[in-house]
Short mmCIF file of C-alpha atoms in Angstrom, two decimals:
data_model
loop_
_atom_site.label_atom_id
_atom_site.label_comp_id
_atom_site.label_asym_id
_atom_site.label_seq_id
_atom_site.Cartn_x
_atom_site.Cartn_y
_atom_site.Cartn_z
CA MET R 3 -92.05 61.74 12.46
CA SER R 4 -91.14 59.35 9.65
CA LEU R 5 -93.90 58.35 7.29
CA PRO R 6 -95.08 54.73 7.46
CA GLY R 7 -94.57 52.34 4.59
CA PRO R 8 -96.90 51.13 1.85
CA ASP R 9 -98.60 48.56 4.12
CA PHE R 10 -100.01 51.46 6.16
CA VAL R 11 -101.47 53.09 3.04
CA THR R 12 -102.97 49.76 2.04
CA LEU R 13 -104.68 49.51 5.43
CA LEU R 14 -106.25 52.95 5.00
CA ARG R 15 -107.36 52.47 1.42
CA GLN R 16 -110.67 50.77 2.31
CA HIS R 17 -111.73 54.11 3.84
CA THR R 18 -109.74 56.60 1.79
CA GLY R 19 -109.73 55.21 -1.70
CA GLU R 20 -106.66 56.19 -3.68
CA VAL R 21 -104.20 58.11 -1.48
CA THR R 22 -102.60 61.08 -3.23
CA GLY R 23 -100.60 62.55 -0.34
CA ILE R 24 -99.70 62.15 3.34
CA HIS R 25 -98.60 65.32 5.11
CA PRO R 26 -97.30 64.91 8.68
CA SER R 27 -98.85 67.22 11.25
CA GLY R 28 -96.80 69.32 13.64
CA THR R 29 -99.15 68.43 16.49
CA GLY R 30 -99.99 65.21 18.26
CA HIS R 31 -96.36 64.32 19.03
CA SER R 32 -97.46 61.45 21.27
CA SER R 33 -98.80 59.49 18.28
CA ASP R 34 -96.75 57.35 15.92
CA VAL R 35 -98.57 59.01 13.00
CA THR R 36 -100.52 62.28 12.87
CA ALA R 37 -101.07 63.39 9.32
CA LEU R 38 -103.39 64.99 6.82
CA VAL R 39 -104.21 62.32 4.28
CA GLU R 40 -105.29 63.59 0.88
CA CYS R 41 -107.25 60.95 -0.94
CA GLU R 42 -110.10 59.99 -3.21
CA LYS R 43 -112.71 60.00 -0.40
CA GLY R 44 -111.16 62.66 1.84
CA PRO R 45 -109.23 64.48 3.01
CA PHE R 46 -108.97 63.04 6.52
CA PHE R 47 -106.88 63.79 9.58
CA VAL R 48 -105.38 60.47 10.68
CA LYS R 49 -103.94 59.43 14.03
CA ALA R 50 -102.31 56.03 14.33
CA PHE R 51 -100.26 53.89 16.70
CA ARG R 52 -98.29 50.73 16.29
CA ASN R 53 -100.69 48.00 17.32
CA ARG R 54 -99.03 46.97 20.57
CA PRO R 55 -100.79 46.57 23.92
CA GLY R 56 -100.24 49.39 26.37
CA GLY R 57 -100.98 52.98 27.23
CA ARG R 58 -100.25 54.59 23.86
CA ARG R 59 -102.58 52.32 21.92
CA ASP R 60 -105.13 52.53 24.72
CA SER R 61 -105.22 56.32 24.45
CA LEU R 62 -106.33 56.07 20.82
CA VAL R 63 -109.01 53.55 21.74
CA ARG R 64 -110.21 55.88 24.45
CA GLU R 65 -110.27 58.83 22.05
CA GLU R 66 -112.43 56.83 19.65
CA LEU R 67 -114.82 55.81 22.44
CA ILE R 68 -115.29 59.32 23.80
CA ASN R 69 -115.68 60.99 20.41
CA PRO R 70 -119.47 60.55 19.96
CA HIS R 71 -119.96 62.25 23.33
CA VAL R 72 -117.79 65.31 22.61
CA VAL R 73 -118.88 66.14 19.04
CA PRO R 74 -119.38 68.94 17.91
CA LEU R 75 -116.78 70.33 20.34
CA SER R 76 -114.35 67.90 18.73
CA PRO R 77 -113.96 66.84 15.09
CA ALA R 78 -115.87 63.64 14.42
CA VAL R 79 -114.20 60.25 14.06
CA LEU R 80 -115.30 58.95 10.65
CA TRP R 81 -113.63 55.56 10.48
CA ARG R 82 -111.28 53.07 12.13
CA ALA R 83 -108.73 50.80 10.47
CA GLU R 84 -106.76 48.07 12.20
CA ASP R 85 -104.46 45.20 11.37
CA GLU R 86 -101.68 43.38 13.20
CA ALA R 87 -99.27 46.28 12.70
CA TRP R 88 -101.40 49.43 13.05
CA LEU R 89 -104.46 50.99 14.69
CA ALA R 90 -105.63 54.15 12.93
CA ILE R 91 -108.63 56.44 13.16
CA GLY R 92 -109.71 59.02 10.60
CA PHE R 93 -111.20 62.35 11.66
CA GLU R 94 -113.05 64.99 9.72
CA VAL R 95 -110.69 67.80 8.72
CA ILE R 96 -111.29 71.16 10.36
CA LYS R 97 -109.96 74.54 9.29
CA GLY R 98 -108.56 76.34 12.30
CA ARG R 99 -105.50 77.57 14.12
CA PRO R 100 -104.18 76.97 17.63
CA ALA R 101 -105.35 79.30 20.38
CA ASP R 102 -103.13 82.15 21.55
CA PHE R 103 -102.73 82.17 25.35
CA THR R 104 -100.42 85.20 25.59
CA PRO R 105 -101.44 88.25 27.66
CA GLY R 106 -103.85 90.51 25.79
CA SER R 107 -104.80 87.85 23.25
CA PRO R 108 -108.34 88.29 21.90
CA ASP R 109 -108.65 84.49 22.06
CA LEU R 110 -108.76 84.38 25.87
CA PRO R 111 -112.52 84.97 26.36
CA LYS R 112 -113.23 82.28 23.77
CA VAL R 113 -110.84 79.92 25.55
CA ILE R 114 -112.82 80.35 28.77
CA ASP R 115 -116.08 79.83 26.87
CA LEU R 116 -114.72 76.63 25.33
CA LEU R 117 -113.66 75.28 28.73
CA ASN R 118 -117.12 76.04 30.06
CA ARG R 119 -118.64 74.14 27.14
CA ILE R 120 -116.38 71.18 27.92
CA GLY R 121 -117.38 71.43 31.59
CA ALA R 122 -121.06 71.38 30.67
CA LEU R 123 -120.79 68.07 28.82
CA PRO R 124 -122.57 65.25 30.66
CA LEU R 125 -120.42 62.41 31.91
CA PRO R 126 -121.04 59.50 29.52
CA GLU R 127 -121.36 56.00 30.87
CA VAL R 128 -118.18 54.90 29.10
CA ALA R 129 -116.14 57.42 31.15
CA ARG R 130 -117.31 56.14 34.52
CA ASP R 131 -114.57 53.52 34.37
CA TRP R 132 -111.89 56.18 33.74
CA PRO R 133 -111.31 57.83 37.15
CA GLU R 134 -108.60 60.48 37.24
CA THR R 135 -105.64 59.10 39.21
CA ARG R 136 -102.50 60.58 37.60
CA TRP R 137 -101.98 63.22 40.28
CA ASN R 138 -102.77 60.96 43.24
CA ARG R 139 -99.20 59.77 43.79
CA TYR R 140 -98.03 63.38 44.04
CA ALA R 141 -100.65 64.43 46.60
CA ALA R 142 -99.56 64.91 50.20
CA ASP R 143 -101.91 62.17 51.39
CA GLU R 144 -105.04 60.22 50.50
CA ALA R 145 -107.29 62.99 51.77
CA GLU R 146 -105.76 65.43 49.29
CA ALA R 147 -105.94 62.91 46.46
CA ALA R 148 -109.65 62.49 47.18
CA LEU R 149 -110.12 66.17 46.32
CA PHE R 150 -109.23 65.40 42.70
CA GLN R 151 -112.14 62.98 42.33
CA GLY R 152 -115.51 63.94 40.91
CA GLU R 153 -118.18 63.27 38.32
CA SER R 154 -117.08 65.65 35.56
CA LEU R 155 -115.78 64.67 32.14
CA LEU R 156 -112.25 66.06 31.83
CA HIS R 157 -110.13 66.68 28.75
CA THR R 158 -106.88 66.81 30.82
CA ASP R 159 -104.62 68.10 28.01
CA ILE R 160 -105.47 71.78 27.86
CA ASN R 161 -102.89 73.66 25.78
CA GLU R 162 -102.75 76.07 22.86
CA SER R 163 -102.45 73.32 20.24
CA ASN R 164 -105.50 71.44 21.49
CA LEU R 165 -107.88 74.41 21.45
CA MET R 166 -108.50 75.26 17.81
CA PHE R 167 -110.12 78.41 16.46
CA GLY R 168 -111.84 78.66 13.08
CA THR R 169 -114.23 81.13 11.50
CA GLY R 170 -117.12 81.23 13.96
CA ARG R 171 -116.13 77.85 15.47
CA THR R 172 -113.94 76.54 18.25
CA TRP R 173 -112.89 72.97 18.93
CA ALA R 174 -111.15 70.98 21.65
CA VAL R 175 -109.05 68.37 19.85
CA ASP R 176 -106.84 65.48 20.95
CA TRP R 177 -109.09 63.81 23.52
CA ALA R 178 -106.36 61.22 24.02
CA TRP R 179 -106.88 60.71 27.74
CA PRO R 180 -110.31 61.87 28.95
CA THR R 181 -111.12 61.00 32.55
CA ARG R 182 -113.76 61.35 35.25
CA GLY R 183 -112.72 63.74 38.01
CA ALA R 184 -113.13 67.07 39.75
CA GLY R 185 -114.43 69.67 37.34
CA PHE R 186 -111.87 72.34 38.22
CA ILE R 187 -108.93 70.31 36.90
CA ASP R 188 -109.19 71.45 33.27
CA ALA R 189 -109.30 75.09 34.43
CA ALA R 190 -106.29 74.45 36.68
CA LEU R 191 -104.38 73.02 33.73
CA LEU R 192 -105.21 76.21 31.85
CA VAL R 193 -103.68 78.24 34.69
CA PHE R 194 -100.34 76.44 34.20
CA GLN R 195 -100.47 77.15 30.49
CA LEU R 196 -101.35 80.81 30.99
CA ILE R 197 -98.46 81.33 33.42
CA GLY R 198 -96.17 79.59 30.96
CA ALA R 199 -97.43 81.94 28.23
CA GLY R 200 -96.43 85.01 30.23
CA HIS R 201 -99.33 85.79 32.56
CA THR R 202 -98.76 86.41 36.24
CA ALA R 203 -100.27 83.76 38.50
CA GLU R 204 -102.81 86.30 39.72
CA ALA R 205 -103.86 87.20 36.16
CA ALA R 206 -104.09 83.53 35.20
CA GLU R 207 -106.38 82.81 38.16
CA THR R 208 -108.52 85.83 37.30
CA LEU R 209 -109.07 84.39 33.84
CA ALA R 210 -109.72 80.89 35.20
CA ALA R 211 -112.36 82.36 37.51
CA GLY R 212 -114.51 82.70 34.40
CA CYS R 213 -114.80 78.91 34.36
CA THR R 214 -117.85 77.76 36.27
CA ALA R 215 -116.10 74.69 37.68
CA TRP R 216 -113.24 76.82 38.99
CA ALA R 217 -115.57 79.33 40.62
CA GLU R 218 -117.41 76.50 42.38
CA ALA R 219 -114.28 74.59 43.48
CA ASP R 220 -113.06 74.21 47.05
CA PRO R 221 -109.91 76.39 47.34
CA ARG R 222 -108.29 73.56 49.32
CA ALA R 223 -108.68 71.30 46.30
CA ILE R 224 -107.01 73.87 44.05
CA ASP R 225 -104.16 74.27 46.56
CA ALA R 226 -103.68 70.51 46.72
CA PHE R 227 -103.74 70.17 42.93
CA ALA R 228 -101.25 73.01 42.45
CA ALA R 229 -98.87 71.41 44.95
CA ALA R 230 -99.24 67.93 43.45
CA SER R 231 -98.63 69.33 39.98
CA ARG R 232 -95.52 71.15 41.13
CA ARG R 233 -94.12 67.89 42.46
CA MET R 234 -95.09 66.04 39.29
CA TYR R 235 -93.60 68.54 36.85
CA ARG R 236 -90.42 68.89 38.91
CA ARG R 237 -89.98 65.12 38.98
CA ARG R 238 -90.58 64.78 35.25
CA ALA R 239 -88.41 67.76 34.29
CA ASP R 240 -85.52 66.27 36.28
CA ARG R 241 -86.05 62.90 34.65
CA TYR R 242 -86.29 64.25 31.09
CA PRO R 243 -83.95 67.28 30.99
CA ASP R 244 -84.10 67.54 27.20
CA GLU R 245 -87.86 68.19 27.27
CA SER R 246 -87.89 71.97 27.64
CA TRP R 247 -91.67 72.14 27.95
CA LEU R 248 -91.49 70.12 31.17
CA GLU R 249 -89.06 72.61 32.67
CA ALA R 250 -91.36 75.43 31.59
CA MET R 251 -94.32 73.75 33.30
CA ALA R 252 -92.25 73.12 36.43
CA GLY R 253 -91.44 76.82 36.52
CA ALA R 254 -95.09 77.76 36.02
CA ALA R 255 -96.10 75.40 38.82
CA LEU R 256 -93.50 76.94 41.14
CA ARG R 257 -94.80 80.44 40.45
CA TRP R 258 -98.38 79.35 40.97
CA THR R 259 -97.76 77.62 44.30
CA GLU R 260 -95.75 80.61 45.49
CA HIS R 261 -98.67 82.87 44.59
CA ARG R 262 -101.09 80.62 46.50
CA LYS R 263 -98.58 80.29 49.38
CA VAL R 264 -98.72 76.52 49.06
CA VAL R 265 -95.85 74.38 50.32
CA ALA R 266 -95.02 71.64 47.84
CA ASN R 267 -91.81 70.07 49.12
CA GLY R 268 -91.29 66.33 49.25
CA HIS R 269 -92.34 63.45 47.01
#
């Protein structure tokens, strides 16, 4: 990520005061800027996009809108800055490290606890207009797609980098695309990540069973979601062969559907 020019710093200065350093972050690769900004009034963690209409900008708007409803599970948004060129939001800085999903990790029980805390959040009114639809096109039919609908607030980007562990605290960061849908989906996304981190599909499901929403889910819905995800990841991995993480997720999805004896051909 290249650092923005002086006009970007000028935009921030009303909230930061004098800026003494901008340090790009290794996470948040979908943003134009993710950086720790050291400054007179900070520090702050800043996410920013070029101010153009479309999905990328919209994800930052959505993250700002959901933030009051997910604090203290997420760092608080402290300010917003916008001009014709940029949209930026400043977060409180947290001290933590990414979760470790590998087999035997002592983080795993805390990961399940954090997903349960996310699942217990009430659905805010603002999220009612954000139905989850991204997997619908990969479902076998409309009846299967209907199984992904629900009244739960979903994070939908469960991975090691987005679950942060500090001293006595855990956070779910990067709420870039929260939606309203079936509660088991976040736990299902964890299953993919666990398989990708080296767990067997059976072990990953055993861990996911600690999530209340997973335990209460219709197994047919989980089957349908696993199959739809396998189709989605395979399609995307073929389209973007240089993105190794997509191939890893396609492989995890294959192993999971094989474990569940789910057929996922087509689409």
